Amino acid sequence: MSKDGKVISFINMKGGVGKTTLCLGIGEYLANFKHKKVLFIDLDPQFNTTQSIMDLTDNEENYMEDYRHRITVRKIFEDTKTISERPKTPEREEVILNFTNEPNIDLICGTIDIIKDDTSNKSLFKRLRKFISEHKLKEAYDYIFIDCPPTISFYTDAALFASDYYLVPSKIDRYSILGVKMLKTVIDNLVYDEDIQIKPLGIIYTMRKMAETKKASEIRIKFESDSDVSNLGIFENSTTIVNDLMFGYQGNISSKYQKSLEEIERITDELLVRLSEVEIIEDDISEDTEQLT
Amino acid sequence: MKTLNSLLNDLKDPKKQSDIGYTIGTVTLLIYSKEVFTNNKDIVPFLKEVFNISYLPYIIKSRTLICAKLGRELYIMDKKEIKTINSNLLNYFEINSKNNPLSPEKKKQKKNSNDKLDTWLKGF
């Protein structure tokens, strides 16, 4: 049966807010606890999502020796070398990795080498969306999660252009409000230029302290009263600091530790509710337009 | 924790052999040991061969539950039965000493994420 996949970007212009951990946490939970087929796309040159999945599937040596030279996201953005050459979408197996020990998780590897790639051909950022549609990946996966770099770049444009939705992991601190503001600008510009239909799913607070201090709550209230922030919406559930995710022997996979498992469970449930709500609104809108025509 | 060998040697000691406390204690230590049984599923043949017992999967998922149930079984045994269990225990680990997880050539521990960091660090 063909699926109705959702492409979701995990994005914030601020680094170190837990994008990767949240992206992996929710994705792995959907794959292994909800039996969904999930594809991760690692567009961040720091490629921590890739490292984590390589560790999870015992492939770290294969990555260092083989995958990173051969099967990465770079293939998707490869430009033609001559004028007469026609661009060609790479085959699935040239880009997507499958794992026998994690059958519900597939990955398009990231690599630090993408920072060396020439992205001056401005239309190349559309390639990711093209790759997803040409291979009908939305019919093969329930969820496609894109881990984005924390900067305004070619790769953020590529991610947003390919996505149906975006999620904003954010810490509660002074600079996060600026990160969210900047993100809003980037997305507004892209929506204006490219006429895309990307929708926000909301902000998820990450790495909260168990007890919020008075000054932290002042910042949070200021943050939440910002109109861009309230338009994006804020998840009721959040994640707290879990040391195991940084140092634990099971890697930074939320479901491997009791506390983060409980948190990721609640966040994923809320995400699924939000997704279904957005879809209902979409259906209503399309019905309205049908009546009009 | 004591090594597997010293644990089993205690069982050979006639004074300790007739003491049910040693048997329950040794069995518990063995079951809790990740070196003796790397995965919980490795405990299944051990239970079958030594005690002729099999438990449902939900018990096997927890070493604590296995020990609790097994302790109860051992507690109601008489001296003769305990003796049989002791010799079964010794036999089990002697027979299995070739594929005993503690024998050096077989000792291949799964790498944890912090060990794997070395691969990443070496690569760059």
Coordinates of C-alpha atoms in Angstrom, one line a residue:
Chain A
M1 CA 0.0 0.0 0.0
S2 CA 1.4 3.4 -0.8
K3 CA 1.9 5.8 2.0
D4 CA 1.1 9.4 2.5
G5 CA 4.5 10.6 3.7
K6 CA 5.1 13.9 5.4
V7 CA 8.4 15.8 4.9
I8 CA 9.4 17.7 8.0
S9 CA 12.4 19.9 8.5
F10 CA 13.9 20.3 12.0
I11 CA 15.2 23.8 11.9
N12 CA 16.4 26.7 13.9
M13 CA 18.9 29.4 13.0
K14 CA 20.5 29.0 16.4
G15 CA 22.9 26.1 16.9
G16 CA 23.1 23.7 19.9
V17 CA 19.3 23.8 20.5
G18 CA 18.9 20.0 20.2
K19 CA 17.7 19.8 16.6
T20 CA 19.5 16.6 15.9
T21 CA 18.6 14.9 19.2
L22 CA 14.9 15.8 18.7
C23 CA 14.9 14.8 15.0
L24 CA 16.5 11.4 15.8
G25 CA 14.4 10.9 19.0
I26 CA 11.1 11.4 17.3
G27 CA 12.1 9.5 14.1
E28 CA 13.5 6.5 15.9
Y29 CA 10.5 6.4 18.2
L30 CA 8.1 6.5 15.2
A31 CA 10.1 3.7 13.5
N32 CA 10.6 1.3 16.5
F33 CA 7.6 2.0 18.7
K34 CA 4.9 3.1 16.1
H35 CA 6.2 0.8 13.3
K36 CA 6.4 3.7 10.8
K37 CA 8.8 3.8 7.9
V38 CA 11.2 6.7 8.4
L39 CA 13.8 8.3 6.2
F40 CA 16.3 10.7 7.8
I41 CA 18.1 13.2 5.5
D42 CA 21.1 14.8 7.1
L43 CA 21.8 18.2 5.5
D44 CA 23.9 19.5 8.4
P45 CA 27.6 19.6 7.6
Q46 CA 28.3 18.6 11.2
F47 CA 26.5 15.4 10.2
N48 CA 25.7 14.3 13.8
T49 CA 22.5 12.6 12.7
T50 CA 24.6 10.4 10.4
Q51 CA 27.1 9.6 13.1
S52 CA 24.3 8.7 15.5
I53 CA 22.6 6.3 13.1
M54 CA 25.9 4.8 12.1
D55 CA 26.6 4.1 15.7
L56 CA 23.1 2.7 16.2
T57 CA 23.5 0.3 13.3
D58 CA 27.1 -0.5 14.0
N59 CA 28.2 1.0 10.7
E60 CA 30.7 3.7 11.9
E61 CA 33.6 1.9 10.3
N62 CA 31.7 1.4 7.0
Y63 CA 30.9 5.1 7.0
M64 CA 34.5 6.2 7.5
E65 CA 35.9 3.8 4.9
D66 CA 33.1 3.6 2.3
Y67 CA 29.8 5.5 2.6
R68 CA 31.2 9.0 3.0
H69 CA 33.0 8.7 -0.3
R70 CA 30.2 7.1 -2.2
I71 CA 26.6 7.3 -0.8
T72 CA 25.8 10.7 0.6
V73 CA 23.5 13.6 0.1
R74 CA 26.2 15.2 -2.1
K75 CA 25.0 13.0 -5.0
I76 CA 21.7 14.8 -5.0
F77 CA 23.2 18.2 -5.4
E78 CA 25.9 17.3 -8.0
D79 CA 26.0 19.7 -10.8
T80 CA 26.8 18.8 -14.4
K81 CA 30.4 19.4 -15.5
T82 CA 29.7 20.6 -19.1
I83 CA 27.1 22.7 -20.7
S84 CA 25.9 19.9 -23.0
E85 CA 25.4 17.4 -20.2
R86 CA 21.9 16.9 -19.0
P87 CA 21.3 16.8 -15.2
K88 CA 20.2 13.4 -13.9
T89 CA 18.5 12.5 -10.7
P90 CA 20.6 9.8 -8.9
E91 CA 19.1 6.4 -8.3
R92 CA 17.7 5.6 -4.9
E93 CA 20.4 3.1 -4.0
E94 CA 23.1 5.7 -4.9
V95 CA 21.9 7.9 -2.1
I96 CA 19.7 6.0 0.4
L97 CA 21.2 3.6 3.0
N98 CA 19.1 0.7 4.4
F99 CA 20.0 -1.2 7.5
T100 CA 19.2 -4.9 8.3
N101 CA 19.3 -4.2 12.0
E102 CA 17.0 -1.2 11.8
P103 CA 14.5 -2.1 9.0
N104 CA 12.2 0.9 9.6
I105 CA 15.0 3.4 9.4
D106 CA 16.7 4.6 6.2
L107 CA 19.2 7.4 5.9
I108 CA 20.6 9.8 3.4
C109 CA 24.0 10.4 4.9
G110 CA 25.4 13.8 5.5
T111 CA 29.1 14.7 5.2
I112 CA 31.3 17.6 6.2
D113 CA 32.5 17.6 2.6
I114 CA 29.4 19.4 1.4
I115 CA 30.9 22.6 2.7
K116 CA 33.4 22.3 -0.2
D117 CA 30.8 21.9 -2.8
D118 CA 30.1 24.7 -5.2
T119 CA 26.5 25.9 -4.6
S120 CA 26.7 29.0 -6.8
N121 CA 24.2 27.4 -9.2
K122 CA 21.2 28.8 -7.4
S123 CA 18.6 26.4 -8.8
L124 CA 20.5 23.4 -7.4
F125 CA 18.7 23.8 -4.1
K126 CA 15.5 22.4 -5.8
R127 CA 17.2 19.1 -6.3
L128 CA 16.2 17.5 -3.0
R129 CA 12.5 18.1 -3.7
K130 CA 13.0 16.7 -7.1
F131 CA 14.7 13.6 -5.8
I132 CA 11.9 13.0 -3.3
S133 CA 9.2 13.4 -6.0
E134 CA 10.9 11.6 -8.8
H135 CA 11.4 8.5 -6.6
K136 CA 8.0 8.8 -5.1
L137 CA 9.5 8.7 -1.6
K138 CA 6.4 10.0 0.0
E139 CA 4.7 6.8 -1.1
A140 CA 7.5 4.7 0.4
Y141 CA 7.9 6.5 3.8
D142 CA 5.5 7.6 6.5
Y143 CA 7.9 10.3 7.6
I144 CA 10.9 12.0 6.0
F145 CA 12.8 14.0 8.6
I146 CA 15.4 16.6 7.5
D147 CA 18.0 17.7 10.0
C148 CA 19.0 21.2 8.9
P149 CA 22.2 23.2 9.5
P150 CA 21.8 26.1 12.0
T151 CA 22.7 28.8 9.4
I152 CA 21.1 30.6 6.5
S153 CA 22.5 28.6 3.6
F154 CA 21.9 26.8 0.4
Y155 CA 21.1 23.6 2.4
T156 CA 18.4 25.3 4.6
D157 CA 16.8 26.5 1.4
A158 CA 17.0 23.0 0.0
A159 CA 15.4 21.5 3.1
L160 CA 12.6 24.0 3.3
F161 CA 11.9 23.8 -0.4
A162 CA 11.5 20.1 -0.1
S163 CA 9.4 20.1 3.1
D164 CA 5.7 20.1 3.8
Y165 CA 6.2 21.2 7.4
Y166 CA 8.8 22.5 9.7
L167 CA 9.4 22.1 13.4
V168 CA 11.5 24.5 15.5
P169 CA 13.4 23.0 18.4
S170 CA 14.4 25.8 20.7
K171 CA 16.1 26.4 24.1
I172 CA 14.7 29.0 26.4
D173 CA 17.4 31.6 26.2
R174 CA 18.2 35.1 25.1
Y175 CA 19.4 34.2 21.6
S176 CA 16.8 31.7 20.7
I177 CA 14.2 34.4 20.2
L178 CA 16.6 35.9 17.6
G179 CA 17.1 32.5 16.0
V180 CA 13.3 32.1 15.6
K181 CA 13.0 35.6 14.2
M182 CA 15.7 35.0 11.6
L183 CA 14.1 31.7 10.7
K184 CA 10.8 33.4 10.1
T185 CA 12.5 35.8 7.7
V186 CA 14.2 33.0 5.8
I187 CA 11.0 31.1 5.4
D188 CA 8.9 34.2 4.5
N189 CA 11.4 35.0 1.8
L190 CA 11.4 31.5 0.4
V191 CA 7.6 31.4 0.4
Y192 CA 7.6 34.7 -1.5
D193 CA 10.2 33.7 -4.1
E194 CA 9.3 30.1 -4.7
D195 CA 5.6 30.0 -4.0
I196 CA 5.9 27.0 -1.6
Q197 CA 3.3 25.8 0.9
I198 CA 5.4 24.9 3.9
K199 CA 3.6 25.0 7.2
P200 CA 4.8 25.4 10.8
L201 CA 4.1 22.6 13.3
G202 CA 5.4 24.7 16.2
I203 CA 8.2 25.3 18.6
I204 CA 9.4 22.5 20.9
Y205 CA 11.3 23.6 24.0
T206 CA 14.4 21.4 24.5
M207 CA 16.9 20.8 27.3
R208 CA 14.8 22.5 30.0
K209 CA 15.9 22.5 33.5
M210 CA 13.6 20.7 35.9
A211 CA 12.8 23.8 37.9
E212 CA 12.6 27.1 35.9
T213 CA 14.3 30.0 37.6
K214 CA 12.6 33.4 37.8
K215 CA 14.9 35.0 35.2
A216 CA 14.4 32.1 32.9
S217 CA 10.7 32.5 33.1
E218 CA 11.1 36.2 32.3
I219 CA 12.9 35.3 29.1
R220 CA 10.3 32.7 28.3
I221 CA 7.4 35.1 28.8
K222 CA 9.1 37.7 26.6
F223 CA 9.8 35.0 24.0
E224 CA 6.2 33.7 24.0
S225 CA 4.7 37.2 23.7
D226 CA 6.5 37.8 20.4
S227 CA 4.0 37.6 17.6
D228 CA 6.2 35.4 15.4
V229 CA 6.5 33.0 18.2
S230 CA 2.8 32.8 19.0
N231 CA 2.0 32.4 15.3
L232 CA 4.3 29.4 15.2
G233 CA 2.7 27.9 18.3
I234 CA 4.5 26.2 21.2
F235 CA 4.3 22.5 22.0
E236 CA 2.8 21.7 25.4
N237 CA 5.4 19.0 25.9
S238 CA 9.1 19.7 26.1
T239 CA 12.4 17.9 26.7
T240 CA 14.6 18.3 29.8
I241 CA 18.3 18.0 30.0
V242 CA 19.2 14.2 30.0
N243 CA 22.9 13.7 30.5
D244 CA 22.7 10.2 29.1
L245 CA 21.9 11.6 25.7
M246 CA 25.3 13.3 25.8
F247 CA 27.4 10.7 27.5
G248 CA 25.4 7.5 27.7
Y249 CA 26.6 4.2 26.2
Q250 CA 23.5 3.9 24.1
G251 CA 24.2 7.1 22.1
N252 CA 21.9 10.0 21.7
I253 CA 18.8 8.1 21.0
S254 CA 16.0 9.3 23.2
S255 CA 14.1 5.9 23.5
K256 CA 17.2 4.2 25.0
Y257 CA 16.9 6.0 28.3
Q258 CA 13.8 6.0 30.5
K259 CA 13.4 9.7 31.1
S260 CA 14.0 10.8 27.5
L261 CA 11.8 7.9 26.3
E262 CA 8.8 9.3 28.3
E263 CA 9.4 12.8 27.0
I264 CA 9.8 11.7 23.4
E265 CA 6.6 9.6 23.7
R266 CA 4.6 12.6 24.7
I267 CA 6.1 14.9 22.2
T268 CA 5.6 12.4 19.3
D269 CA 1.9 12.0 20.4
E270 CA 1.5 15.7 20.4
L271 CA 3.2 16.0 17.0
L272 CA 0.8 13.4 15.5
V273 CA -2.2 15.3 16.8
R274 CA -0.9 18.6 15.4
L275 CA -0.2 17.0 12.0
S276 CA -3.8 15.6 11.9
E277 CA -5.2 19.0 12.9
V278 CA -3.2 20.8 10.1
E279 CA -4.5 18.2 7.6
I280 CA -8.1 18.8 8.6
I281 CA -7.6 22.5 8.1
E282 CA -6.1 21.8 4.7
D283 CA -9.0 19.6 3.7
D284 CA -11.5 22.3 4.8
I285 CA -9.6 24.9 2.7
S286 CA -9.5 22.7 -0.4
E287 CA -13.3 21.9 0.0
D288 CA -14.0 25.6 0.2
T289 CA -12.1 26.3 -2.9
E290 CA -13.9 23.5 -4.7
Q291 CA -17.2 25.0 -3.8
L292 CA -16.0 28.4 -5.1
T293 CA -15.1 27.0 -8.5
Chain B
M1 CA 32.3 -9.4 41.3
K2 CA 34.0 -12.7 41.7
T3 CA 35.1 -14.4 38.5
L4 CA 33.0 -17.2 37.1
N5 CA 35.7 -19.7 38.0
S6 CA 36.0 -18.7 41.7
L7 CA 32.2 -18.7 41.9
L8 CA 32.1 -22.3 40.6
N9 CA 35.0 -23.4 42.7
D10 CA 33.0 -22.4 45.8
L11 CA 30.4 -24.9 44.7
K12 CA 32.9 -27.7 44.7
D13 CA 33.7 -27.0 48.3
P14 CA 31.8 -29.7 50.3
K15 CA 31.1 -27.4 53.2
K16 CA 29.5 -24.8 50.9
Q17 CA 28.0 -27.4 48.6
S18 CA 25.3 -28.4 51.0
D19 CA 24.4 -24.9 51.9
I20 CA 21.4 -23.7 49.9
G21 CA 22.4 -20.1 50.4
Y22 CA 25.5 -20.6 48.3
T23 CA 23.5 -22.1 45.5
I24 CA 20.9 -19.3 45.5
G25 CA 23.6 -16.7 45.8
T26 CA 25.8 -18.2 43.1
V27 CA 22.9 -18.6 40.7
T28 CA 21.8 -15.0 41.3
L29 CA 25.3 -13.7 40.7
L30 CA 25.6 -15.7 37.5
I31 CA 22.3 -14.5 36.1
Y32 CA 23.1 -10.9 36.9
S33 CA 26.5 -11.1 35.3
K34 CA 26.6 -9.5 31.8
E35 CA 29.9 -11.2 31.2
V36 CA 28.5 -14.7 31.8
F37 CA 25.3 -14.0 29.9
T38 CA 25.6 -11.1 27.5
N39 CA 22.0 -11.1 26.5
N40 CA 19.0 -12.2 28.5
K41 CA 18.1 -14.7 25.8
D42 CA 21.4 -16.6 26.6
I43 CA 19.9 -17.4 30.0
V44 CA 17.1 -19.5 28.4
P45 CA 19.3 -22.6 27.6
F46 CA 21.0 -22.3 31.0
L47 CA 17.6 -22.5 32.8
K48 CA 16.5 -25.4 30.7
E49 CA 19.7 -27.5 31.2
V50 CA 20.5 -26.8 34.8
F51 CA 17.0 -26.5 36.3
N52 CA 14.8 -27.9 33.6
I53 CA 12.8 -24.8 33.8
S54 CA 11.4 -22.4 31.1
Y55 CA 9.9 -19.1 31.7
L56 CA 7.6 -16.9 29.6
P57 CA 9.2 -14.1 27.6
Y58 CA 8.1 -11.3 30.0
I59 CA 10.1 -13.0 32.7
I60 CA 13.2 -13.5 30.5
K61 CA 13.1 -9.8 29.7
S62 CA 14.1 -9.1 33.3
R63 CA 17.0 -10.7 35.1
T64 CA 15.5 -9.5 38.4
L65 CA 12.3 -11.5 37.7
I66 CA 14.3 -14.6 36.6
C67 CA 16.3 -14.5 39.9
A68 CA 13.2 -14.0 42.0
K69 CA 11.3 -16.9 40.4
L70 CA 14.3 -19.2 40.5
G71 CA 15.2 -18.3 44.1
R72 CA 11.7 -19.4 45.1
E73 CA 12.2 -22.8 43.2
L74 CA 15.5 -23.4 44.9
Y75 CA 14.2 -22.4 48.3
I76 CA 11.8 -25.3 48.4
M77 CA 14.3 -27.9 47.2
D78 CA 15.8 -30.5 49.6
K79 CA 19.5 -31.2 50.0
K80 CA 19.6 -33.9 47.4
E81 CA 18.0 -31.8 44.8
I82 CA 20.4 -28.9 45.6
K83 CA 23.3 -31.3 45.1
T84 CA 22.0 -32.2 41.6
I85 CA 21.6 -28.6 40.8
N86 CA 25.2 -27.9 41.9
S87 CA 26.6 -30.6 39.7
N88 CA 24.4 -29.5 36.8
L89 CA 25.8 -26.0 37.2
L90 CA 29.4 -27.2 37.1
N91 CA 28.7 -29.4 34.1
Y92 CA 26.9 -26.6 32.3
F93 CA 29.9 -24.3 32.5
E94 CA 32.4 -27.0 31.8
I95 CA 30.6 -28.3 28.7
N96 CA 30.1 -24.7 27.6
S97 CA 33.6 -23.6 28.5
K98 CA 34.6 -23.8 24.9
N99 CA 31.9 -21.3 24.0
N100 CA 32.0 -19.8 27.4
P101 CA 31.8 -16.0 27.0
L102 CA 34.6 -15.6 29.5
S103 CA 37.2 -17.6 27.6
P104 CA 39.5 -15.1 26.1
E105 CA 39.2 -15.9 22.4
K106 CA 35.4 -15.6 22.5
K107 CA 35.4 -12.4 24.5
K108 CA 34.0 -9.9 22.0
Q109 CA 32.1 -7.2 23.8
K110 CA 29.7 -5.0 21.8
K111 CA 31.1 -1.5 21.5
N112 CA 29.2 1.2 23.2
S113 CA 28.7 4.7 21.8
N114 CA 31.7 6.1 23.7
D115 CA 34.0 3.4 22.2
K116 CA 32.6 4.2 18.8
L117 CA 33.7 7.8 19.3
D118 CA 37.2 6.5 18.8
T119 CA 36.4 5.5 15.2
W120 CA 35.1 8.9 14.5
L121 CA 38.0 10.7 16.1
K122 CA 40.5 8.5 14.2
G123 CA 38.8 9.2 10.9
F124 CA 39.3 13.0 10.9

